[in-house]
Coordinates of C-alpha atoms and ligand atoms in Angstrom, one line a residue:
X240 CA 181.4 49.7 257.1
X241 CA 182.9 50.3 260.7
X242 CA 180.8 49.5 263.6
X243 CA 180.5 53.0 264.6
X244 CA 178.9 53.9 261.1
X245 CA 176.1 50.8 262.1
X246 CA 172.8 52.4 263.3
X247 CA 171.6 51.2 266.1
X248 CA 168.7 48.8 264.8
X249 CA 172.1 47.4 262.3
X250 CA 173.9 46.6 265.4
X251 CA 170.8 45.0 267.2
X252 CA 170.5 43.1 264.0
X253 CA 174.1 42.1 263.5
X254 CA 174.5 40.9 267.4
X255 CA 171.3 39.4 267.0
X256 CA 172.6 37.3 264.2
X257 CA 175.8 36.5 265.7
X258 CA 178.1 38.4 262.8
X259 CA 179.9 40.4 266.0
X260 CA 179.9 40.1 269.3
X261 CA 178.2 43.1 272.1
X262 CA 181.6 42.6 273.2
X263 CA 183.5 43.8 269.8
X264 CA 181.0 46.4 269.7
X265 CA 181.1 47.8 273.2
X266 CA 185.0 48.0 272.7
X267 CA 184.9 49.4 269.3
X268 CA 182.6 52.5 270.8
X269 CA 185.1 52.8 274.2
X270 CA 187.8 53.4 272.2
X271 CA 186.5 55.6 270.2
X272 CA 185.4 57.6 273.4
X273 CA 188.9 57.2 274.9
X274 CA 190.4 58.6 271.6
X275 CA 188.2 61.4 270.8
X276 CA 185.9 62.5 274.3
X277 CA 188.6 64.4 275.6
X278 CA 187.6 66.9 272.8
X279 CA 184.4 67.0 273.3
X280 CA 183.6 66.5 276.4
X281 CA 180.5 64.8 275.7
X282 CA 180.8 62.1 278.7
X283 CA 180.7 63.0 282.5
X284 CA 181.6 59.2 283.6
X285 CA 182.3 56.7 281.0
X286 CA 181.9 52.7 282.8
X287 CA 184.3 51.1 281.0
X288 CA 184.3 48.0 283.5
X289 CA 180.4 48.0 283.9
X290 CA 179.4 48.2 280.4
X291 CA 182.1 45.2 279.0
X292 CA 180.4 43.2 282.2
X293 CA 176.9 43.5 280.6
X294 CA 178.6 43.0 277.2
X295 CA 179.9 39.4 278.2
X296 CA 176.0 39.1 279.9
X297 CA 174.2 39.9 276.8
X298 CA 176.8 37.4 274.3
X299 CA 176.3 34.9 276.9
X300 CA 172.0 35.8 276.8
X301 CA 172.3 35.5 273.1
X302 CA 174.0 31.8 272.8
X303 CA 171.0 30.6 275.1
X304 CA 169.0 32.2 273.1
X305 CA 168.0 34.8 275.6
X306 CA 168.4 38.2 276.0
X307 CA 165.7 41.7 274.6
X308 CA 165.0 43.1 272.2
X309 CA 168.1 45.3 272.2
X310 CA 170.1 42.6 273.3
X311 CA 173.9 43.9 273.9
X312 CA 173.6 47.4 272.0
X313 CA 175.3 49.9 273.7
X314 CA 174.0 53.5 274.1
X315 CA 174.7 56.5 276.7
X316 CA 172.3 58.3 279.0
X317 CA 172.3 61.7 279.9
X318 CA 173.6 62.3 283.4
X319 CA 170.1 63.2 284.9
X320 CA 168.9 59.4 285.2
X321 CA 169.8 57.8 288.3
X322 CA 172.0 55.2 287.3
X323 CA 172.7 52.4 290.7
X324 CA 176.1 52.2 291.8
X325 CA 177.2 55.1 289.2
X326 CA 177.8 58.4 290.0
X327 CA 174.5 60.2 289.2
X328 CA 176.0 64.5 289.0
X329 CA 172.9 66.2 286.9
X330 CA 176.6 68.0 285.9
X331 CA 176.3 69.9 288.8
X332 CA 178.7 70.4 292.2
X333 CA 176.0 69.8 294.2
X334 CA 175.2 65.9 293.1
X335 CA 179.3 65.6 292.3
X336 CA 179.4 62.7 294.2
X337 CA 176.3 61.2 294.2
X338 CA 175.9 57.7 293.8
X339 CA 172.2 56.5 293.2
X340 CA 171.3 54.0 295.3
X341 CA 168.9 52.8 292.3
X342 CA 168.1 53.3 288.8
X343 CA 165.3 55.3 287.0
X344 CA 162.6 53.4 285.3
X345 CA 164.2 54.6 281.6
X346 CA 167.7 53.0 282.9
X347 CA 165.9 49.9 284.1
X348 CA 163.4 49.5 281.4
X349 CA 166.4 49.7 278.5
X350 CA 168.5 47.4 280.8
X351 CA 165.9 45.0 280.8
X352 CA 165.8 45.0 276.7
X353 CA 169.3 44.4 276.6
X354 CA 171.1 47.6 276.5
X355 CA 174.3 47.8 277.5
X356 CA 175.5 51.1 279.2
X357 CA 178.8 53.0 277.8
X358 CA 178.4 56.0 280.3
X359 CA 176.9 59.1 281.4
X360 CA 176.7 62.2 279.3
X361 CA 177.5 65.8 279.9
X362 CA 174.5 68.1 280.1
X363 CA 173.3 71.6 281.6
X364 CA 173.5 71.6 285.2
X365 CA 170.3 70.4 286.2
X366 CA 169.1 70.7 282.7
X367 CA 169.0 74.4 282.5
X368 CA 170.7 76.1 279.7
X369 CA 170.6 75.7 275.9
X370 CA 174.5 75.4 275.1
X371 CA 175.9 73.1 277.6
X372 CA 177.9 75.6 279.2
X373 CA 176.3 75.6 282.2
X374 CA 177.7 72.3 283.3
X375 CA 180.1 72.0 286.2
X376 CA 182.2 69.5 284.1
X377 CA 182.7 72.2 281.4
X378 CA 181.0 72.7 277.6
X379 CA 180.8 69.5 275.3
X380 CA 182.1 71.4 271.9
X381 CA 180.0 70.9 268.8
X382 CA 181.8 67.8 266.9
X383 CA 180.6 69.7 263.7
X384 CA 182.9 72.6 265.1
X385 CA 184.4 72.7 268.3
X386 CA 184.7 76.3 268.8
X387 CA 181.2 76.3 268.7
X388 CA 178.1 74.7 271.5
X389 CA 176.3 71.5 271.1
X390 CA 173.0 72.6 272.4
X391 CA 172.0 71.8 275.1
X392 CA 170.9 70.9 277.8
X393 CA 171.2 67.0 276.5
X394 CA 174.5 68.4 274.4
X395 CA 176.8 65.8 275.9
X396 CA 174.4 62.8 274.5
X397 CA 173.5 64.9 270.8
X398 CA 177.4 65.7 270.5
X399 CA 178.5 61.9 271.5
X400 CA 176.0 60.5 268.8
X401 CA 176.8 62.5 266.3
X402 CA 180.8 62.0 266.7
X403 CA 179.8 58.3 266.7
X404 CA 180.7 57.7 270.0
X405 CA 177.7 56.0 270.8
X406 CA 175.2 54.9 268.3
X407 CA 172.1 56.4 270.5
X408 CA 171.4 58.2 273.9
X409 CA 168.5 58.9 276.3
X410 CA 168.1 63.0 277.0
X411 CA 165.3 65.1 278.6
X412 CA 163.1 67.8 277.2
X413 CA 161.5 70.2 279.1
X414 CA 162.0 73.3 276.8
X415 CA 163.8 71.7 273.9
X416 CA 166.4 70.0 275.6
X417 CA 166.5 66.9 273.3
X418 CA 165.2 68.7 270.4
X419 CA 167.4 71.6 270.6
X420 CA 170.8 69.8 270.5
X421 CA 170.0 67.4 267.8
X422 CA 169.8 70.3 265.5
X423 CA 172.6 71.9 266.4
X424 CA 174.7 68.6 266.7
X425 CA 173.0 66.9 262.6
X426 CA 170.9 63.9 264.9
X427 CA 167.5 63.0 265.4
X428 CA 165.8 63.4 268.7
X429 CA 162.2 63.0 269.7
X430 CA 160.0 64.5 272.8
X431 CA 157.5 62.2 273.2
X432 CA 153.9 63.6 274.8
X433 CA 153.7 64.1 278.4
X434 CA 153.1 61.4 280.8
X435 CA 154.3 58.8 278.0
X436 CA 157.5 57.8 279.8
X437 CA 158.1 57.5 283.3
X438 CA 160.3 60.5 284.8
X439 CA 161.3 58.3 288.3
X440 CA 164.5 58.2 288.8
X441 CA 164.7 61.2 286.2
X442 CA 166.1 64.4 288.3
X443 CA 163.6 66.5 288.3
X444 CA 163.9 70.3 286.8
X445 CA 159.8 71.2 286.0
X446 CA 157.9 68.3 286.7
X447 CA 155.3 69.8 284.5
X448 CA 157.2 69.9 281.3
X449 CA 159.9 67.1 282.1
X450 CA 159.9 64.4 279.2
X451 CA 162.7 61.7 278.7
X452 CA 163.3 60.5 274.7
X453 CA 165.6 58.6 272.7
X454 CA 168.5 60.9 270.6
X455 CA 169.8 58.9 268.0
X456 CA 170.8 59.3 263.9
X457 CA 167.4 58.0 262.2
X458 CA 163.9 58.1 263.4
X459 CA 163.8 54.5 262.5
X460 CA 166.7 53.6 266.0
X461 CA 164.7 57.1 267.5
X462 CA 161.2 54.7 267.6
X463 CA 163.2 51.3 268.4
X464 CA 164.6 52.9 271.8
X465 CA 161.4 54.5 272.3
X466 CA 159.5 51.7 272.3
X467 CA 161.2 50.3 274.9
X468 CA 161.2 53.6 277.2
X469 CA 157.8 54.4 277.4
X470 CA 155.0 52.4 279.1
X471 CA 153.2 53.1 282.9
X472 CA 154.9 53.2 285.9
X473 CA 153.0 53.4 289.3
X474 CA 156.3 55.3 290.5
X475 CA 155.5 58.0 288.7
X476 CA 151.5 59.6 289.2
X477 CA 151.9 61.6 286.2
X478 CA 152.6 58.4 284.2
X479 CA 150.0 57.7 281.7
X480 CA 148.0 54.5 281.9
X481 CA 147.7 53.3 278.6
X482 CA 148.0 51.1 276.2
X483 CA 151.9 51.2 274.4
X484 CA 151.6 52.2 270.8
X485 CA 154.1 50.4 268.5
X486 CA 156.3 52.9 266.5
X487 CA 158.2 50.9 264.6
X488 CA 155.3 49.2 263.0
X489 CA 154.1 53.0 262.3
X490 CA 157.1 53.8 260.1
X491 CA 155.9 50.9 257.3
X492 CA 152.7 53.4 256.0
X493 CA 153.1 56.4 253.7
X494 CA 152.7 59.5 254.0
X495 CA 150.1 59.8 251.0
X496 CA 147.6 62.4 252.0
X497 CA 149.2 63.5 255.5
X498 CA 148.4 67.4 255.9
X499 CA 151.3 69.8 257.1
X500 CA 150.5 73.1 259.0
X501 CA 152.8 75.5 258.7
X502 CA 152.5 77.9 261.6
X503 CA 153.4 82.0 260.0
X504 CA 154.8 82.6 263.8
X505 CA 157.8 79.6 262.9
X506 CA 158.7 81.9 260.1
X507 CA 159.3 85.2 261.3
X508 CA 160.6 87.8 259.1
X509 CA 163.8 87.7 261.2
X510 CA 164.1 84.5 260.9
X511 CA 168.1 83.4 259.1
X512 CA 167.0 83.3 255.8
X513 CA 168.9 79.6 255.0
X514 CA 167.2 78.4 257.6
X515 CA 163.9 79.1 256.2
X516 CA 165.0 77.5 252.9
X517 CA 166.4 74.4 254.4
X518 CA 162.9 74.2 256.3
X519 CA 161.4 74.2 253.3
X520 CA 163.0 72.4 251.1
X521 CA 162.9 69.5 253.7
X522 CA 159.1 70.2 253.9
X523 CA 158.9 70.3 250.0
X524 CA 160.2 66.8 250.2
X525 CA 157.3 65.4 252.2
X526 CA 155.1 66.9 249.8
X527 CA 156.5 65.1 246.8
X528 CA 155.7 61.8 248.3
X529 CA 152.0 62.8 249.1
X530 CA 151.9 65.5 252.3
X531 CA 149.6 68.4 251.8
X532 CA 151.0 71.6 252.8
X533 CA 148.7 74.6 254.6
X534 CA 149.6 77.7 256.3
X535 CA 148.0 77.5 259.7
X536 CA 148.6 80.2 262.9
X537 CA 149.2 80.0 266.5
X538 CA 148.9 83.3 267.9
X539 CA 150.0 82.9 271.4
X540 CA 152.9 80.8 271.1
X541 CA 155.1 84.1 270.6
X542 CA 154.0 83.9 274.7
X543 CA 155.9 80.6 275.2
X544 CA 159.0 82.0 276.7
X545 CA 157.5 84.4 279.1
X546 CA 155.4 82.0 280.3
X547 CA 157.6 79.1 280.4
X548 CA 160.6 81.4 282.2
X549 CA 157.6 81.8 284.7
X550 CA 156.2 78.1 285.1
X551 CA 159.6 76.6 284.9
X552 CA 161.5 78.3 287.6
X553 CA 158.5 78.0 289.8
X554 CA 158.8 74.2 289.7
X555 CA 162.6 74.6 290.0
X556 CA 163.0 76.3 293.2
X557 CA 160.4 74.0 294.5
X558 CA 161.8 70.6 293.3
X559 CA 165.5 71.9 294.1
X560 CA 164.7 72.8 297.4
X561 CA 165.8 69.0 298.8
X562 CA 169.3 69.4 297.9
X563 CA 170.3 71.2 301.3
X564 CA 173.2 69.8 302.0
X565 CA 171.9 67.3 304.2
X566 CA 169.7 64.9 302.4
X567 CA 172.0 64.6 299.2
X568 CA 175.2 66.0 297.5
X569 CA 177.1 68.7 298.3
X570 CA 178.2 69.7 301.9
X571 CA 180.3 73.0 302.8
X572 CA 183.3 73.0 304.6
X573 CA 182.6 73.5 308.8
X574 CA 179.3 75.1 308.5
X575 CA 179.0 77.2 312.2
X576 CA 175.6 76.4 312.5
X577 CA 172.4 74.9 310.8
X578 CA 171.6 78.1 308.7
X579 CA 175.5 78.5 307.5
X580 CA 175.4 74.5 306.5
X581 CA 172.0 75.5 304.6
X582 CA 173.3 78.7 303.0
X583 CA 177.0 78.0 302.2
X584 CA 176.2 73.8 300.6
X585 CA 173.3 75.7 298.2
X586 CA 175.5 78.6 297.5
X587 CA 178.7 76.9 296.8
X588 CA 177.1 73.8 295.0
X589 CA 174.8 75.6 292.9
X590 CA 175.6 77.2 290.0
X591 CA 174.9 80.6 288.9
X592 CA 172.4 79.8 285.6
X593 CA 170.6 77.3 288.3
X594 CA 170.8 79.9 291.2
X595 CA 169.0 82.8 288.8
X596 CA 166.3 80.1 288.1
X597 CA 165.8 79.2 292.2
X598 CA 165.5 83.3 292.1
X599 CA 163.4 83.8 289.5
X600 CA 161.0 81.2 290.7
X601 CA 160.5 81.4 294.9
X602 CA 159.7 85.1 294.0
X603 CA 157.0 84.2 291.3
X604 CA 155.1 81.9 293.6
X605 CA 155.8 83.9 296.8
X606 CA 153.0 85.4 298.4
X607 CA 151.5 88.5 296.9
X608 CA 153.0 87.6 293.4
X609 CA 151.7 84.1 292.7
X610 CA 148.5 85.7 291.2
X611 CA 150.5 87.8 289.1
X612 CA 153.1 85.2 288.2
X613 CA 152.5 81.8 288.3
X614 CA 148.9 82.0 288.2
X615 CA 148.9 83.9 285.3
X616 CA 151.4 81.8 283.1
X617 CA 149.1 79.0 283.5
X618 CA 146.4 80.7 281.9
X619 CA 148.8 81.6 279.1
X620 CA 149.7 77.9 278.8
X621 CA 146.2 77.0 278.4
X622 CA 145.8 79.6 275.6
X623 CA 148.9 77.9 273.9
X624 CA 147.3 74.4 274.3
X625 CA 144.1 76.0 272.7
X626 CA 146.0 77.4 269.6
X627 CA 147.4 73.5 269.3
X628 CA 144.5 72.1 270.1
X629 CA 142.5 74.2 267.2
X630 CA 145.5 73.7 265.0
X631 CA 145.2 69.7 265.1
X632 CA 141.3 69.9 263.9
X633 CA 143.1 70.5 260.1
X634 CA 146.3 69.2 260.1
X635 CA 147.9 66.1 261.1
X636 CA 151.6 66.9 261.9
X637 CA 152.9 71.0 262.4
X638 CA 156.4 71.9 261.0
X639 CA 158.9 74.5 261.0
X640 CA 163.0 75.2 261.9
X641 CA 163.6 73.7 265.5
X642 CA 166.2 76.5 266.3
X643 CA 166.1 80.1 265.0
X644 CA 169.7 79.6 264.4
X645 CA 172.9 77.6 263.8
X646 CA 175.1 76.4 266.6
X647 CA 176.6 79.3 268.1
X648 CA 180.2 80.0 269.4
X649 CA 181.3 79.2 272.7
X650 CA 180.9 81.8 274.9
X651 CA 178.2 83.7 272.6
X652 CA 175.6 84.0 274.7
X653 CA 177.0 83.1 277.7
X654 CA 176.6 86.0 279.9
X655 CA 173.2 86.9 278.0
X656 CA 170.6 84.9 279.6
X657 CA 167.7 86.3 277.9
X658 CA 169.2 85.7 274.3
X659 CA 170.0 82.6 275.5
X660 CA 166.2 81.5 276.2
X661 CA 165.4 82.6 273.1
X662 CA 167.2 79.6 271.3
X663 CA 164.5 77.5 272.6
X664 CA 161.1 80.1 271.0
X665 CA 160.2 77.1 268.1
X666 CA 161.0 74.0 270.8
X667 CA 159.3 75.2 274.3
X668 CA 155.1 75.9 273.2
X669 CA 155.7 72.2 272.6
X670 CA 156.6 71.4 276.2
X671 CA 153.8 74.0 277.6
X672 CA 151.1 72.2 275.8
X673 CA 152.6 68.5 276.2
X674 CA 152.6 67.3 272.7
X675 CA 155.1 64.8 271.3
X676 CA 157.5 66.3 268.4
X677 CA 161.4 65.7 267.3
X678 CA 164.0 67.5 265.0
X679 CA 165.3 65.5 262.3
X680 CA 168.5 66.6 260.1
X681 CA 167.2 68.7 257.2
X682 CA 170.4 69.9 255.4
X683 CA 173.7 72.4 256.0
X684 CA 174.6 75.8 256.0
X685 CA 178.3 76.3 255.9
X686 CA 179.0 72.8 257.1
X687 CA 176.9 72.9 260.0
X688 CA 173.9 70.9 260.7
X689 CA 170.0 72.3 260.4
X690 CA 167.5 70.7 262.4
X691 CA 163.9 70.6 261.0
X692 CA 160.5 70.2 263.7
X693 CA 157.9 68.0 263.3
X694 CA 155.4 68.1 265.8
X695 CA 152.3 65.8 266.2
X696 CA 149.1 65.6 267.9
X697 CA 149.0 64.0 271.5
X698 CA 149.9 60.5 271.5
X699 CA 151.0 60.8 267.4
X700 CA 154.6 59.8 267.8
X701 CA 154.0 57.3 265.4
X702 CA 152.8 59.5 263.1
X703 CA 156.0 61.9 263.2
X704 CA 158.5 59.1 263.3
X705 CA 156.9 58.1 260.3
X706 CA 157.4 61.1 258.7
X707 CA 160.5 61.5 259.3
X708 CA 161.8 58.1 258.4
X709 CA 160.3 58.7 254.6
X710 CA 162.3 61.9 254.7
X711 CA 165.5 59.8 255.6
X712 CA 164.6 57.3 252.8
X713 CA 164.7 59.7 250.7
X714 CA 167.9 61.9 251.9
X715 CA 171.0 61.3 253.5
X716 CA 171.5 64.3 255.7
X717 CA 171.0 62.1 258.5
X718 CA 174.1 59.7 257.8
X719 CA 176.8 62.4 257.5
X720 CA 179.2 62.4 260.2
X721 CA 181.4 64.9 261.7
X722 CA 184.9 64.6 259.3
X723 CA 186.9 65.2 262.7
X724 CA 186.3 61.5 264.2
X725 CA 188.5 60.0 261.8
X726 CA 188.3 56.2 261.7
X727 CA 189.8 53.6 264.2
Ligands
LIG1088 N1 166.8 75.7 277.4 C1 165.7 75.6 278.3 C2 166.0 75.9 279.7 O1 167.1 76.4 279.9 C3 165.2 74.1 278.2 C4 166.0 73.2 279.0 C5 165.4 71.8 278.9 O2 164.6 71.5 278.0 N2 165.8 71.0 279.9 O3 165.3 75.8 280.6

């Protein structure tokens, strides 16, 4: 078996016991990135120099016997965590040449277990958009297909995982950002519930939704790279201070007698009708090893999109407001005074996906409208909670699809905002109420993957991992690969 076809708890195992080096390893994935990234455009920076550095740091931590838990296992993170000394762009022209001065908690807390860093992957600019093609870098193409989108916004990390460029990757979900992509791109990814990682040093989009998780083939490496994410941070106020569960211990009980709610509104009567069956099938599988199956409803999540295209370019325009073009980024070209620097350095380094949301938002919490905006989506969020909340009293994990279709073409939806945010309807009610959940790969429909949502009750990210790592016993959607990589 080649390195690259190694999950990432094999190659922590096999580094760990000395049969290759994090050096071999970290080579091996580079030049797989130099020989097949400049198709898919999955990496914004890749730190060649940086990442063999901490290569020969973690072979050296292992003879002394030193070293984390993931000593010397290289992975990718998605261009939105402040990485020291690396350029930091959030794929946008306005953070182009940013170079974080320091790293986020996620980036330092994986560095401290060992991890070694391969580079930073392409995304959405600023994490808005569901196809990657927002970026300023340019779409990452679906290794699957490359006429067609990766997802997105963490499409750079789902596309690089799946074309085994990297064996895992951190990405953010705020809508179904890490969810999303894995679907369309055949990987796992999980959200974990709110508060459960730290978002410092995470560019921020909606501070209220904003989650950081681990994208990786199997929910088994999913929960190893979670557990070393997640934990409190005083950095971060929203942080939860609590103690750290321990997923992988989670994924050695069965699933004998864990009840399934299946929500009628994740099964529309539009819905593609493969989609439903490969939802179902996948489900049918958890109930042949003990899972109990009801049909449960959630009557105002058909709100989520309104109300999160309300709460989440409210946050935008207010957390976007510090890139001026004096504090970071982006600075025009001989502004004649202070309101020219202001207006050209926003208008030129913005895009226009990220401008429409800066819009959208200062006009829903300006004055006069905030009521009828912002004030109201709240409520609706609450009512969305509620429906979750209710839901949980009788079931223990909710599934359905976790897109309402296949990975589109490039360029489909492009100019189409509103069809765009609708590729996010079964991922974003998650986000609104804060609840952990992850797609897992349930089959294929014409040789493109099909993603499959598991979503659990607060704090139950054990719970789902589980799950879904006694679905991958059982199948082997999860280890296909994209045919195009080839072998090196
Ligand atoms: N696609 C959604 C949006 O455009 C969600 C993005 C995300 O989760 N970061 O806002």
């Amino acid at each position: 078996m080649s390195l690259h076809d190694k999950s990432l708890t094999q190659l922590r195992d096999g580094i760990q016991q000395g049969d290759f080096s994090s050096r071999e390893v970290t080579e091996h994935f580079l030049a797989r990135i130099k020989k097949h990234d400049a198709q898919l455009n999955s990496f914004i920076s890749v730190t060649e120099e940086r990442a063999l550095q901490q290569a020969d740091a973690a072979d050296q931590a292992r003879q002394k016997n030193q070293g984390g838990v993931l000593n010397g296992v290289p992975i990718a993170h998605k261009d939105i965590f402040c990485t020291r000394g690396i350029r930091t762009s959030c794929a946008s022209r306005m953070l182009d040449n940013f170079i974080s001065p320091y790293d986020a908690t996620v980036v330092d807390k994986l560095g401290n277990a060992g991890i070694v860093t391969l580079g930073k992957t392409n995304m959405d600019e600023f994490a808005m958009g569901s196809s990657n093609e927002t970026s300023f870098y340019g779409p990452v193409k679906n290794p699957w297909d490359l006429e067609r989108v990766p997802g997105g916004s963490s499409g750079g990390s789902a596309a690089a995982v799946a074309a085994r460029l990297a064996p895992a990757a951190t990405g953010t979900d705020t809508g179904g950002s890490i969810r999303q992509p894995a679907a369309l791109c055949g990987i796992t990814g999980l959200k974990p519930t709110y508060g459960t990682v730290s978002r410092w040093g995470m560019i921020a989009f909606a501070s209220s939704l904003d989650q950081a998780g681990p994208m990786a083939r199997s929910a088994e490496d999913c929960a190893l790279l979670l557990q070393n994410m997640v934990g409190h941070d005083e950095k971060d106020s929203t942080c939860l201070n609590r103690a750290v569960d321990n997923y992988l211990s989670d994924l050695g009980n069965d699933i004998n007698g864990l009840t399934i709610g299946l929500p009628e509104e994740f099964f529309p009567a539009d819905l593609n009708g493969n989609i439903a069956d490969v939802t179902r099938k996948a489900i049918a599988e958890l109930e042949k090893q003990g899972a109990k199956v009801v049909s449960i409803s959630l009557p105002s999540v058909k709100l989520s999109v309104p109300t999160y295209y309300v709460i989440a370019p409210a946050e935008a325009s207010s957390n976007l407001s510090r890139f001026d073009g004096v504090r970071y980024g982006y600075r025009c070209e001989d502004p004649s005074d202070l309101m020219d620097l202001y207006k050209r350095s926003r208008s030129e380094g913005f895009g226009d996906e990220v401008k429409r949301r800066i819009l959208v938002g200062t006009y829903a919490l300006s004055h006069g409208y905030y009521d009828a905006y912002y004030l109201k989506a709240q409520k609706v969020r609450r009512l969305i909670r509620d429906d979750f909340a209710r839901a949980f009293e009788k079931v223990d994990v909710i599934a359905g699809p976790t897109s309402p279709e296949l990975a589109f073409g490039l360029g489909a939806k492009k100019d189409d905002p509103i069809t765009m945010y609708m590729a996010d309807v079964f991922t974003i009610a998650v986000n609104l109420a804060g609840l952990p959940a992850l797609s897992m790969p349930g089959g294929f429909i014409d040789g493109l993957p099909v993603g499959v949502q598991l979503i659990g009750n607060y704090f139950r990210e054990g719970q789902i991992l589980n799950a879904a790592h006694r679905f991958q016993l059982a199948t082997d959607w999860h280890t296909q690969a994209p045919t195009f990589a080839g072998d090196i």
